[in-house]
Coordinates of C-alpha atoms and ligand atoms in Angstrom, one line a residue:
M18 CA 28.4 -8.8 0.4
D19 CA 25.7 -6.4 1.5
N20 CA 22.3 -5.6 0.1
Q21 CA 23.3 -2.4 -1.4
E22 CA 26.0 -4.2 -3.5
I23 CA 23.6 -6.7 -4.8
I24 CA 21.2 -4.1 -6.2
K25 CA 24.0 -1.9 -7.6
D26 CA 23.6 -0.4 -11.0
E27 CA 20.1 -2.1 -11.6
R28 CA 16.8 -0.7 -11.1
R29 CA 14.8 -2.0 -8.4
T30 CA 11.2 -3.0 -9.0
A31 CA 8.4 -1.6 -6.9
L32 CA 4.8 -3.2 -6.9
V33 CA 2.1 -1.1 -5.8
T34 CA -1.2 -2.4 -5.2
G35 CA -4.1 -0.2 -5.8
G36 CA -1.8 2.0 -7.9
S37 CA -4.5 3.2 -10.2
R38 CA -5.7 6.0 -7.8
G39 CA -5.3 7.9 -4.8
I40 CA -2.5 7.1 -2.3
G41 CA -1.3 4.2 -4.9
R42 CA -1.0 6.5 -7.7
A43 CA 1.0 9.1 -5.6
A44 CA 3.3 6.4 -4.4
A45 CA 3.8 4.9 -7.9
L46 CA 4.9 8.1 -9.3
K47 CA 7.2 9.0 -6.3
L48 CA 8.7 5.7 -6.4
A49 CA 9.4 6.1 -10.2
E50 CA 10.8 9.5 -9.6
A51 CA 13.2 7.7 -7.0
G52 CA 14.4 5.6 -9.8
N53 CA 12.3 2.4 -9.6
N54 CA 10.7 0.4 -12.1
V55 CA 6.9 0.6 -11.2
V56 CA 4.2 -2.2 -11.3
I57 CA 0.7 -0.5 -11.2
N58 CA -1.7 -3.0 -9.9
Y59 CA -5.7 -2.4 -10.2
Q60 CA -9.0 -4.3 -9.6
G61 CA -11.4 -2.7 -12.1
N62 CA -10.5 0.8 -13.0
E63 CA -8.2 0.1 -16.0
A64 CA -8.4 3.8 -17.4
A65 CA -7.1 5.2 -14.1
A66 CA -4.2 2.7 -14.1
R67 CA -3.4 3.8 -17.7
E68 CA -3.4 7.5 -16.4
T69 CA -1.0 6.6 -13.6
E70 CA 1.3 4.9 -16.2
E71 CA 1.0 8.0 -18.4
L72 CA 2.1 10.3 -15.6
I73 CA 5.0 8.1 -14.9
H74 CA 6.2 8.1 -18.3
A75 CA 5.8 12.0 -18.5
A76 CA 7.9 12.6 -15.4
C77 CA 10.2 9.8 -16.0
P78 CA 10.6 8.3 -19.6
D79 CA 13.3 5.9 -18.6
V80 CA 11.3 4.1 -16.0
G81 CA 9.8 0.8 -16.7
T82 CA 6.1 0.3 -16.0
L83 CA 3.6 -2.8 -15.9
I84 CA 0.1 -2.6 -15.3
V85 CA -1.5 -5.7 -13.8
R86 CA -5.0 -6.3 -13.3
A87 CA -5.4 -8.6 -10.2
D88 CA -7.9 -8.8 -7.1
V89 CA -5.7 -8.9 -4.2
S90 CA -7.9 -11.3 -2.3
K91 CA -7.6 -14.0 -4.9
E92 CA -4.8 -16.3 -4.4
D93 CA -4.5 -17.4 -8.0
E94 CA -4.8 -13.9 -9.2
V95 CA -1.9 -12.8 -6.8
R96 CA 0.2 -15.7 -7.9
E97 CA -0.4 -15.1 -11.6
M98 CA 0.7 -11.3 -11.1
V99 CA 3.7 -12.0 -9.2
D100 CA 4.7 -14.5 -12.0
S101 CA 3.9 -11.8 -14.6
I102 CA 6.2 -9.3 -12.8
M103 CA 9.2 -11.9 -12.6
D104 CA 8.8 -12.4 -16.3
A105 CA 8.9 -8.7 -17.1
F106 CA 11.5 -7.5 -14.6
G107 CA 13.0 -10.5 -12.9
R108 CA 12.7 -9.0 -9.4
I109 CA 10.3 -7.7 -6.8
D110 CA 12.3 -5.3 -4.6
I111 CA 9.6 -3.2 -3.0
L112 CA 6.1 -4.1 -2.4
V113 CA 3.6 -1.5 -1.0
N114 CA 0.4 -3.2 0.2
N115 CA -1.9 -0.3 -0.4
A116 CA -5.1 -1.8 -2.2
G117 CA -7.9 -1.3 0.3
I118 CA -11.6 -0.7 0.5
T119 CA -14.4 0.5 3.2
R120 CA -17.9 -0.6 3.8
D121 CA -18.9 1.7 6.6
H122 CA -21.9 1.1 9.0
L123 CA -22.4 1.1 12.5
L124 CA -22.0 -2.4 14.0
L125 CA -25.7 -3.4 14.1
R126 CA -26.2 -2.4 10.6
M127 CA -23.0 -3.9 9.4
T128 CA -23.7 -7.2 7.5
A129 CA -21.4 -10.2 7.8
E130 CA -20.7 -9.7 4.0
D131 CA -19.4 -6.0 4.6
F132 CA -17.1 -7.4 7.2
D133 CA -15.8 -10.3 5.2
Q134 CA -15.3 -8.3 1.7
V135 CA -13.3 -5.7 3.8
I136 CA -11.2 -8.2 5.6
A137 CA -10.7 -10.1 2.4
T138 CA -9.2 -7.0 0.4
N139 CA -7.4 -5.1 3.0
L140 CA -6.0 -8.0 5.4
R141 CA -6.1 -11.2 3.3
G142 CA -4.7 -9.1 0.3
C143 CA -1.7 -8.0 2.4
F144 CA -1.2 -11.4 3.6
L145 CA -1.4 -13.0 -0.1
L146 CA 0.9 -10.3 -1.4
S147 CA 3.3 -10.7 1.5
K148 CA 3.7 -14.4 0.9
Y149 CA 4.2 -14.6 -3.0
A150 CA 6.2 -11.4 -3.5
G151 CA 8.0 -12.1 -0.1
Q152 CA 9.0 -15.4 -1.7
Q153 CA 11.0 -13.6 -4.3
M154 CA 12.4 -11.2 -1.9
L155 CA 13.7 -13.9 0.1
K156 CA 15.3 -15.7 -2.8
A157 CA 17.3 -12.3 -3.5
R158 CA 17.8 -11.8 0.3
Y159 CA 16.5 -8.1 -0.1
G160 CA 13.2 -6.5 0.0
R161 CA 11.0 -3.5 1.5
I162 CA 7.5 -4.4 2.3
I163 CA 5.5 -1.4 3.1
N164 CA 1.9 -1.9 4.4
I165 CA -0.6 0.7 4.3
S166 CA -2.7 0.7 7.7
S167 CA -4.8 3.4 8.9
I168 CA -5.2 5.7 12.1
S169 CA -8.6 3.6 12.1
G170 CA -6.4 0.6 12.8
T171 CA -4.3 2.0 15.7
H172 CA -7.1 4.2 17.5
G173 CA -10.5 2.6 16.2
N174 CA -13.4 4.5 14.5
I175 CA -17.0 4.7 14.7
G176 CA -18.6 3.0 11.8
Q177 CA -15.5 1.1 10.9
V178 CA -15.4 -2.2 13.0
N179 CA -14.5 -4.2 9.8
Y180 CA -12.0 -1.6 8.5
A181 CA -10.3 -0.9 11.7
A182 CA -9.9 -4.7 12.4
S183 CA -8.5 -5.2 8.9
K184 CA -6.0 -2.1 9.4
A185 CA -5.1 -3.5 13.0
G186 CA -4.5 -7.1 11.5
I187 CA -2.1 -5.3 9.0
L188 CA -0.3 -4.2 12.0
G189 CA 0.2 -7.7 13.3
I190 CA 1.2 -9.0 9.9
T191 CA 3.6 -6.2 9.8
K192 CA 5.2 -6.7 13.3
S193 CA 5.4 -10.6 12.8
L194 CA 6.8 -10.6 9.3
A195 CA 9.4 -8.2 10.2
K196 CA 10.7 -10.7 12.9
E197 CA 10.6 -13.5 10.4
Y198 CA 12.2 -11.7 7.6
A199 CA 14.8 -9.4 9.7
S200 CA 18.0 -11.7 9.1
R201 CA 17.2 -12.0 5.2
G202 CA 17.4 -8.2 4.2
I203 CA 13.9 -7.6 4.0
T204 CA 12.3 -4.8 6.3
V205 CA 8.6 -4.9 6.9
N206 CA 7.0 -1.4 8.1
A207 CA 3.6 0.0 8.3
I208 CA 2.1 3.5 7.6
A209 CA -0.8 4.7 9.5
P210 CA -2.3 7.6 7.5
G211 CA -4.9 9.9 8.9
F212 CA -7.5 11.8 6.8
I213 CA -6.0 12.1 3.3
R214 CA -7.9 13.5 0.1
T215 CA -8.7 10.7 -2.3
D216 CA -11.9 9.0 -3.7
M217 CA -12.3 7.0 -0.3
T218 CA -12.6 10.0 1.5
D219 CA -14.4 12.4 -1.1
V220 CA -17.8 10.5 -0.3
L221 CA -17.9 11.7 3.3
R222 CA -20.4 14.4 4.2
E223 CA -19.1 18.1 4.3
D224 CA -20.0 18.4 8.1
I225 CA -18.1 15.3 8.8
R226 CA -15.2 16.5 6.7
E227 CA -15.0 19.8 8.9
R228 CA -15.3 17.8 12.0
I229 CA -12.5 15.8 11.2
L230 CA -10.4 18.9 10.2
A231 CA -10.8 20.3 13.6
E232 CA -9.2 17.5 14.9
I233 CA -6.1 17.7 13.0
P234 CA -3.5 19.7 14.7
V235 CA -1.5 20.7 11.5
K236 CA -4.8 22.2 10.3
R237 CA -5.2 20.7 6.9
L238 CA -6.3 17.5 5.2
G239 CA -3.4 15.3 4.1
E240 CA -2.6 14.8 0.5
P241 CA -1.6 11.3 -1.2
S242 CA 1.9 12.7 -1.7
D243 CA 2.2 13.2 2.1
V244 CA 1.9 9.5 2.4
A245 CA 3.9 8.6 -0.8
D246 CA 6.9 10.6 0.7
A247 CA 6.8 8.2 3.7
I248 CA 6.5 5.2 1.5
V249 CA 9.6 6.5 -0.5
F250 CA 11.7 6.9 2.8
L251 CA 10.9 3.6 4.0
S252 CA 11.5 1.9 0.5
R253 CA 15.2 2.9 0.3
P254 CA 18.0 0.7 0.7
E255 CA 19.4 3.1 3.3
S256 CA 16.2 2.6 5.5
G257 CA 17.5 -1.1 6.1
F258 CA 17.7 -0.8 9.9
I259 CA 14.1 0.3 10.3
T260 CA 11.7 -2.5 10.6
G261 CA 8.4 -3.5 12.2
Q262 CA 7.5 0.1 12.9
V263 CA 4.2 1.9 12.4
L264 CA 4.8 5.5 11.1
G265 CA 1.7 8.0 11.4
V266 CA 1.1 10.2 8.5
D267 CA -1.8 11.9 10.0
G268 CA -1.1 15.7 10.8
G269 CA -0.7 15.0 14.5
M270 CA -4.4 13.3 14.6
G271 CA -3.0 10.3 16.5
I272 CA -0.9 12.0 19.1
Ligands
NAP3 N1 -7.7 8.1 2.1 C1 -7.6 8.1 3.5 O1 -7.9 9.1 4.2 C2 -6.8 6.9 4.0 C3 -6.7 6.9 5.5 C4 -6.1 5.8 6.0 C5 -5.6 4.7 5.2 N2 -5.8 4.5 3.8 C6 -5.7 3.3 3.2 O2 -4.8 3.8 2.0 C7 -5.1 3.0 0.9 C8 -5.4 3.7 -0.4 O3 -6.6 4.3 0.1 P1 -7.1 5.6 -1.1 O4 -7.7 6.5 -0.1 O5 -5.9 5.9 -2.0 O6 -8.2 4.6 -1.7 P2 -8.9 4.9 -3.2 O7 -8.7 6.2 -3.8 O8 -10.4 4.3 -2.9 O9 -8.3 3.8 -4.1 C9 -8.3 2.4 -3.8 C10 -7.4 1.7 -4.6 O10 -7.5 0.2 -4.3 C11 -7.7 -0.5 -5.4 N3 -8.3 -1.9 -5.0 C12 -9.5 -2.0 -4.2 N4 -9.9 -3.2 -4.2 C13 -8.9 -3.8 -4.7 C14 -8.6 -5.3 -4.9 N5 -9.6 -6.1 -4.4 N6 -7.5 -5.7 -5.6 C15 -6.7 -4.6 -6.0 N7 -6.8 -3.2 -5.9 C16 -8.0 -3.1 -5.3 C17 -8.4 0.5 -6.3 O11 -8.2 -0.2 -7.7 P3 -9.4 0.3 -8.8 O12 -9.1 1.8 -9.3 O13 -9.3 -0.8 -10.0 O14 -10.8 0.2 -8.2 C18 -7.7 1.8 -6.2 O15 -6.6 1.8 -7.0 C19 -6.0 2.0 1.6 O16 -5.5 0.7 1.9 C20 -6.7 2.7 2.5 O17 -7.4 1.8 3.5 C21 -6.6 5.7 3.2

């Protein structure tokens, strides 16, 4: 029996970490539009998570949703989140490791705490979710794990030693886990967005934004939906022969 037969006639369930805002919200919406039940994880912004859920219900009234507060860097909270998803839907088919933070400083001004916080959320979070959601995928012998890295992880960036290290680490997880899980029907891929318009990038000064724009060959900033479309592509059963890859969604910035 192949994987497509296993999931036939049933909605798949997608977990999007950091689904309350930005790229995660766009991914949650598009994964729902693609016919998946969607779990919206957030850390602190419950109102934003509810807004994501309302957008999904308005666009896709038949799709099931669940909102779960959990800090992805905390092992017990991740385990409880996975348990609550299994109670609600009985399956986790798609995992989007999207939750992420920045604490940007030039190296000499970066504290060890800035470093640890970013590694904990971005890298440890990816590890913990891949482990505990992946355990359910292994049982089902089917899964799609999509890790959100960054052009900072593939190319480096001034002021982002901590963030770039976390995002490069995500590529290490992606490629290693792709090999570990390949024979079990589970693919593991990464997306490396360039500059995308979200709360994370809204804080940048106008002159920095203009400088970045000048470096983007397609001559526009990215939108969350640009990344969400790539996530949906990798989440499909038909993408089962693509694994261990890093897909740049950056308007050509990383060429
Ligand atoms: N924007 C860009 O240009 C860009 C470029 C490359 C890569 N990325 C990556 O894309 C991902 C999404 O970025 P974004 O721009 O959409 O960010 P954003 O608008 O700042 O949203 C961040 C999301 O992550 C959640 N989050 C933060 N810490 C968390 C934790 N410990 N546990 C659970 N959830 C947590 C937030 O939840 P709350 O709402 O509860 O705070 C929020 O939903 C990140 O991994 C980021 O590094 C972004």
